[in-house]
């Protein structure tokens, strides 16, 4: 698998990087940023977001509560003058982590130097998510009710 | 009566804090500090309760609050809310669609063959409430290998992670009122006080972060007879809701994380349709952060009761928005109860003075010695 046939659309990148240990992501971003100039288009911020849902009875919007949110939006420039924008929104308190992901986002989107490591982290994140999904699927598979087994005693357990 | 100075408690207060810490660590050399991961994982339902009642989906901090407050859920929720009050609000998310929830449990008591099937997921519903004494002295090796053994025996399956909503089936048959999404701005209970009447969105938000026991008690009053909801659980879902926001650089919708939540729709007594149409079932809705089924079901019952109360006027406590919504918040009610522990020296001195004065007057005149109903200028009856 290589970035030419990147199977991960950009809207999934942050999810995949979030599945990895934070220090791995931050180290990779720091390595990329070392040889490039990073400017904050908006200062990285950490705070909360109000989570809006629509209720399942009358389809009215309401707020379920709050979630942590960090966000960053950066511009990355190479010494050769190549430039790209990157951004990240994550459910986390650490603005510096969001900034690290925003740098990786820019680097990978424009294939700036170091994009290979950002891409490798996507693959690693995908494996972590696959593992988590397998556990969840196991929960579903193990506990799915098979009513056909009750066919011979139909009616016994119906209220 | 003179002013009662409140001084001299500083040393004792410091001591009380130290005693709390001493008791928390009283295992001494044998002890192991609780890690947040242990609390979040092994006490997952407790963590769920605290983050839902705290109104902030932050599992590690909910675990920290539980550790810090030594298992007191009310104090832990209070601490979580205090934390959130120090954080800036950066944005309100667009309306999230819970049909995209990554399900780990979904059941219906309305009918058994629901589209996608019933998934029991993690539940104590079918376990015997007998002590598991093998957990008293648990073998760490067995403990650590269980997940591996569990996953090894599970066949690969093709089950989806998203499932259709059960209520959509009823809607398709015209048994429920049609869902017509309205784009009203919801009421923000963290910024605005509840001044009645309040919109339904205020009721939903207030119940979503209510104390589980309070919500259950009021819903139970309705179930037992102080109300006539007679609910059927159309669907109870537990799963992870992906939170989607626009990417700041591309504008494309991206996933920033996921939230474990419980959601429930109950179907209640049918009523005449709008504008004299065919009768349709009525519904109630409940949801909360984390895995907390009793809370979601209780909320759904109360939502339905409050809809009736808001429309026709309350005929029992659980239909009265003011009664319900002002008495279910754990932090509010715990605070009020706890404040009675604070010094009331001045007010109590005043009560004592009044009692003594009343007794003196009663002894002098031979009137009511209890002081109750005593009114020298009014009707003694």
PDB file of N, CA and C in Angstrom, chain B residues 49 53 74 81 189 194 196 198 202-203 205-219 221 295 302 306 316-337 340:
ATOM      1  N   UNK B  49     -21.852   6.809  34.860  1.00  0.00           N
ATOM      2  CA  UNK B  49     -22.810   7.577  35.665  1.00  0.00           C
ATOM      3  C   UNK B  49     -22.261   8.972  35.972  1.00  0.00           C
ATOM      4  N   UNK B  53     -23.797  12.512  34.727  1.00  0.00           N
ATOM      5  CA  UNK B  53     -24.336  13.463  35.709  1.00  0.00           C
ATOM      6  C   UNK B  53     -23.474  14.733  35.790  1.00  0.00           C
ATOM      7  N   UNK B  74     -22.012  11.745  43.622  1.00  0.00           N
ATOM      8  CA  UNK B  74     -22.485  13.129  43.611  1.00  0.00           C
ATOM      9  C   UNK B  74     -21.313  14.108  43.647  1.00  0.00           C
ATOM     10  N   UNK B  81     -18.259  18.919  36.928  1.00  0.00           N
ATOM     11  CA  UNK B  81     -18.942  20.156  36.493  1.00  0.00           C
ATOM     12  C   UNK B  81     -18.118  21.390  36.830  1.00  0.00           C
ATOM     13  N   UNK B 189     -29.012  24.799  29.021  1.00  0.00           N
ATOM     14  CA  UNK B 189     -29.190  24.859  30.486  1.00  0.00           C
ATOM     15  C   UNK B 189     -27.917  25.284  31.216  1.00  0.00           C
ATOM     16  N   UNK B 194     -33.576  27.998  34.395  1.00  0.00           N
ATOM     17  CA  UNK B 194     -34.880  27.420  34.043  1.00  0.00           C
ATOM     18  C   UNK B 194     -35.972  28.333  34.600  1.00  0.00           C
ATOM     19  N   UNK B 196     -39.875  28.883  34.163  1.00  0.00           N
ATOM     20  CA  UNK B 196     -40.980  28.129  33.561  1.00  0.00           C
ATOM     21  C   UNK B 196     -42.035  29.049  32.970  1.00  0.00           C
ATOM     22  N   UNK B 198     -40.619  26.139  30.236  1.00  0.00           N
ATOM     23  CA  UNK B 198     -39.396  25.994  29.439  1.00  0.00           C
ATOM     24  C   UNK B 198     -39.697  25.079  28.252  1.00  0.00           C
ATOM     25  N   UNK B 202     -35.053  22.064  26.883  1.00  0.00           N
ATOM     26  CA  UNK B 202     -34.504  22.320  28.223  1.00  0.00           C
ATOM     27  C   UNK B 202     -34.744  21.112  29.119  1.00  0.00           C
ATOM     28  N   UNK B 203     -35.925  20.522  28.973  1.00  0.00           N
ATOM     29  CA  UNK B 203     -36.249  19.340  29.778  1.00  0.00           C
ATOM     30  C   UNK B 203     -35.324  18.182  29.407  1.00  0.00           C
ATOM     31  N   UNK B 205     -32.277  18.284  28.075  1.00  0.00           N
ATOM     32  CA  UNK B 205     -30.903  18.530  28.553  1.00  0.00           C
ATOM     33  C   UNK B 205     -30.803  18.365  30.069  1.00  0.00           C
ATOM     34  N   UNK B 206     -31.813  18.851  30.776  1.00  0.00           N
ATOM     35  CA  UNK B 206     -31.788  18.749  32.236  1.00  0.00           C
ATOM     36  C   UNK B 206     -31.837  17.281  32.663  1.00  0.00           C
ATOM     37  N   UNK B 207     -32.675  16.505  31.991  1.00  0.00           N
ATOM     38  CA  UNK B 207     -32.771  15.086  32.363  1.00  0.00           C
ATOM     39  C   UNK B 207     -31.522  14.322  31.955  1.00  0.00           C
ATOM     40  N   UNK B 208     -30.893  14.729  30.827  1.00  0.00           N
ATOM     41  CA  UNK B 208     -29.698  14.011  30.360  1.00  0.00           C
ATOM     42  C   UNK B 208     -28.555  14.104  31.373  1.00  0.00           C
ATOM     43  N   UNK B 209     -28.515  15.185  32.161  1.00  0.00           N
ATOM     44  CA  UNK B 209     -27.437  15.257  33.164  1.00  0.00           C
ATOM     45  C   UNK B 209     -27.979  15.145  34.601  1.00  0.00           C
ATOM     46  N   UNK B 210     -29.199  14.632  34.701  1.00  0.00           N
ATOM     47  CA  UNK B 210     -29.809  14.469  36.032  1.00  0.00           C
ATOM     48  C   UNK B 210     -29.181  13.309  36.799  1.00  0.00           C
ATOM     49  N   UNK B 211     -29.428  13.307  38.080  1.00  0.00           N
ATOM     50  CA  UNK B 211     -28.947  12.218  38.926  1.00  0.00           C
ATOM     51  C   UNK B 211     -29.822  10.993  38.672  1.00  0.00           C
ATOM     52  N   UNK B 212     -29.202   9.864  38.451  1.00  0.00           N
ATOM     53  CA  UNK B 212     -29.925   8.662  38.026  1.00  0.00           C
ATOM     54  C   UNK B 212     -31.025   8.287  39.012  1.00  0.00           C
ATOM     55  N   UNK B 213     -30.716   8.284  40.283  1.00  0.00           N
ATOM     56  CA  UNK B 213     -31.690   7.869  41.296  1.00  0.00           C
ATOM     57  C   UNK B 213     -32.901   8.788  41.346  1.00  0.00           C
ATOM     58  N   UNK B 214     -32.657  10.090  41.197  1.00  0.00           N
ATOM     59  CA  UNK B 214     -33.773  11.040  41.231  1.00  0.00           C
ATOM     60  C   UNK B 214     -34.693  10.829  40.041  1.00  0.00           C
ATOM     61  N   UNK B 215     -34.068  10.637  38.887  1.00  0.00           N
ATOM     62  CA  UNK B 215     -34.842  10.425  37.655  1.00  0.00           C
ATOM     63  C   UNK B 215     -35.664   9.137  37.778  1.00  0.00           C
ATOM     64  N   UNK B 216     -35.015   8.106  38.286  1.00  0.00           N
ATOM     65  CA  UNK B 216     -35.696   6.819  38.452  1.00  0.00           C
ATOM     66  C   UNK B 216     -36.861   6.950  39.425  1.00  0.00           C
ATOM     67  N   UNK B 217     -36.651   7.653  40.530  1.00  0.00           N
ATOM     68  CA  UNK B 217     -37.704   7.764  41.547  1.00  0.00           C
ATOM     69  C   UNK B 217     -38.962   8.416  40.967  1.00  0.00           C
ATOM     70  N   UNK B 218     -38.759   9.489  40.200  1.00  0.00           N
ATOM     71  CA  UNK B 218     -39.932  10.177  39.644  1.00  0.00           C
ATOM     72  C   UNK B 218     -40.585   9.346  38.535  1.00  0.00           C
ATOM     73  N   UNK B 219     -39.744   8.702  37.711  1.00  0.00           N
ATOM     74  CA  UNK B 219     -40.315   7.834  36.665  1.00  0.00           C
ATOM     75  C   UNK B 219     -41.049   6.662  37.309  1.00  0.00           C
ATOM     76  N   UNK B 221     -42.600   6.653  40.112  1.00  0.00           N
ATOM     77  CA  UNK B 221     -43.903   7.095  40.628  1.00  0.00           C
ATOM     78  C   UNK B 221     -44.950   7.024  39.509  1.00  0.00           C
ATOM     79  N   UNK B 295     -31.291   5.023  33.491  1.00  0.00           N
ATOM     80  CA  UNK B 295     -31.436   6.471  33.320  1.00  0.00           C
ATOM     81  C   UNK B 295     -32.135   6.800  32.004  1.00  0.00           C
ATOM     82  N   UNK B 302     -40.319   9.931  31.640  1.00  0.00           N
ATOM     83  CA  UNK B 302     -40.603  11.292  32.122  1.00  0.00           C
ATOM     84  C   UNK B 302     -40.805  12.268  30.963  1.00  0.00           C
ATOM     85  N   UNK B 306     -43.969  14.513  30.779  1.00  0.00           N
ATOM     86  CA  UNK B 306     -43.880  15.978  30.731  1.00  0.00           C
ATOM     87  C   UNK B 306     -44.542  16.544  29.476  1.00  0.00           C
ATOM     88  N   UNK B 316     -50.288  14.815  37.866  1.00  0.00           N
ATOM     89  CA  UNK B 316     -49.520  14.133  38.908  1.00  0.00           C
ATOM     90  C   UNK B 316     -48.100  14.691  38.892  1.00  0.00           C
ATOM     91  N   UNK B 317     -47.314  14.445  39.932  1.00  0.00           N
ATOM     92  CA  UNK B 317     -45.987  15.094  40.022  1.00  0.00           C
ATOM     93  C   UNK B 317     -45.093  14.849  38.811  1.00  0.00           C
ATOM     94  N   UNK B 318     -45.101  13.645  38.262  1.00  0.00           N
ATOM     95  CA  UNK B 318     -44.167  13.357  37.165  1.00  0.00           C
ATOM     96  C   UNK B 318     -44.552  14.063  35.864  1.00  0.00           C
ATOM     97  N   UNK B 319     -45.723  14.684  35.829  1.00  0.00           N
ATOM     98  CA  UNK B 319     -46.118  15.438  34.631  1.00  0.00           C
ATOM     99  C   UNK B 319     -45.867  16.944  34.803  1.00  0.00           C
ATOM    100  N   UNK B 320     -45.397  17.322  35.978  1.00  0.00           N
ATOM    101  CA  UNK B 320     -45.217  18.734  36.286  1.00  0.00           C
ATOM    102  C   UNK B 320     -43.767  19.145  35.981  1.00  0.00           C
ATOM    103  N   UNK B 321     -43.542  19.921  34.911  1.00  0.00           N
ATOM    104  CA  UNK B 321     -42.154  20.257  34.543  1.00  0.00           C
ATOM    105  C   UNK B 321     -41.378  20.908  35.678  1.00  0.00           C
ATOM    106  N   UNK B 322     -42.012  21.795  36.407  1.00  0.00           N
ATOM    107  CA  UNK B 322     -41.300  22.492  37.475  1.00  0.00           C
ATOM    108  C   UNK B 322     -40.916  21.514  38.584  1.00  0.00           C
ATOM    109  N   UNK B 323     -41.852  20.644  38.935  1.00  0.00           N
ATOM    110  CA  UNK B 323     -41.567  19.669  39.996  1.00  0.00           C
ATOM    111  C   UNK B 323     -40.441  18.732  39.569  1.00  0.00           C
ATOM    112  N   UNK B 324     -40.529  18.234  38.346  1.00  0.00           N
ATOM    113  CA  UNK B 324     -39.533  17.254  37.885  1.00  0.00           C
ATOM    114  C   UNK B 324     -38.171  17.919  37.670  1.00  0.00           C
ATOM    115  N   UNK B 325     -38.158  18.971  36.871  1.00  0.00           N
ATOM    116  CA  UNK B 325     -36.863  19.504  36.423  1.00  0.00           C
ATOM    117  C   UNK B 325     -36.089  20.220  37.523  1.00  0.00           C
ATOM    118  N   UNK B 326     -36.784  20.700  38.539  1.00  0.00           N
ATOM    119  CA  UNK B 326     -36.059  21.384  39.619  1.00  0.00           C
ATOM    120  C   UNK B 326     -35.635  20.437  40.740  1.00  0.00           C
ATOM    121  N   UNK B 327     -35.966  19.155  40.612  1.00  0.00           N
ATOM    122  CA  UNK B 327     -35.625  18.239  41.709  1.00  0.00           C
ATOM    123  C   UNK B 327     -34.790  17.040  41.291  1.00  0.00           C
ATOM    124  N   UNK B 328     -34.273  17.045  40.070  1.00  0.00           N
ATOM    125  CA  UNK B 328     -33.552  15.851  39.608  1.00  0.00           C
ATOM    126  C   UNK B 328     -32.054  16.082  39.455  1.00  0.00           C
ATOM    127  N   UNK B 329     -31.616  17.306  39.651  1.00  0.00           N
ATOM    128  CA  UNK B 329     -30.189  17.543  39.465  1.00  0.00           C
ATOM    129  C   UNK B 329     -29.418  17.149  40.724  1.00  0.00           C
ATOM    130  N   UNK B 330     -28.458  16.256  40.543  1.00  0.00           N
ATOM    131  CA  UNK B 330     -27.710  15.739  41.690  1.00  0.00           C
ATOM    132  C   UNK B 330     -26.879  16.795  42.377  1.00  0.00           C
ATOM    133  N   UNK B 331     -26.237  17.664  41.595  1.00  0.00           N
ATOM    134  CA  UNK B 331     -25.360  18.678  42.184  1.00  0.00           C
ATOM    135  C   UNK B 331     -26.191  19.706  42.949  1.00  0.00           C
ATOM    136  N   UNK B 332     -27.317  20.127  42.348  1.00  0.00           N
ATOM    137  CA  UNK B 332     -28.210  21.076  43.030  1.00  0.00           C
ATOM    138  C   UNK B 332     -28.723  20.489  44.345  1.00  0.00           C
ATOM    139  N   UNK B 333     -29.292  19.284  44.246  1.00  0.00           N
ATOM    140  CA  UNK B 333     -29.961  18.725  45.428  1.00  0.00           C
ATOM    141  C   UNK B 333     -28.956  18.319  46.498  1.00  0.00           C
ATOM    142  N   UNK B 334     -27.823  17.777  46.070  1.00  0.00           N
ATOM    143  CA  UNK B 334     -26.782  17.416  47.043  1.00  0.00           C
ATOM    144  C   UNK B 334     -26.261  18.678  47.727  1.00  0.00           C
ATOM    145  N   UNK B 335     -26.119  19.743  46.957  1.00  0.00           N
ATOM    146  CA  UNK B 335     -25.640  20.999  47.528  1.00  0.00           C
ATOM    147  C   UNK B 335     -26.585  21.530  48.576  1.00  0.00           C
ATOM    148  N   UNK B 336     -27.889  21.435  48.268  1.00  0.00           N
ATOM    149  CA  UNK B 336     -28.864  21.956  49.228  1.00  0.00           C
ATOM    150  C   UNK B 336     -28.858  21.114  50.509  1.00  0.00           C
ATOM    151  N   UNK B 337     -28.818  19.794  50.321  1.00  0.00           N
ATOM    152  CA  UNK B 337     -28.795  18.919  51.505  1.00  0.00           C
ATOM    153  C   UNK B 337     -27.517  19.151  52.316  1.00  0.00           C
ATOM    154  N   UNK B 340     -26.898  22.159  54.832  1.00  0.00           N
ATOM    155  CA  UNK B 340     -27.406  22.108  56.216  1.00  0.00           C
ATOM    156  C   UNK B 340     -26.314  21.726  57.214  1.00  0.00           C
TER     157      UNK B 340
END
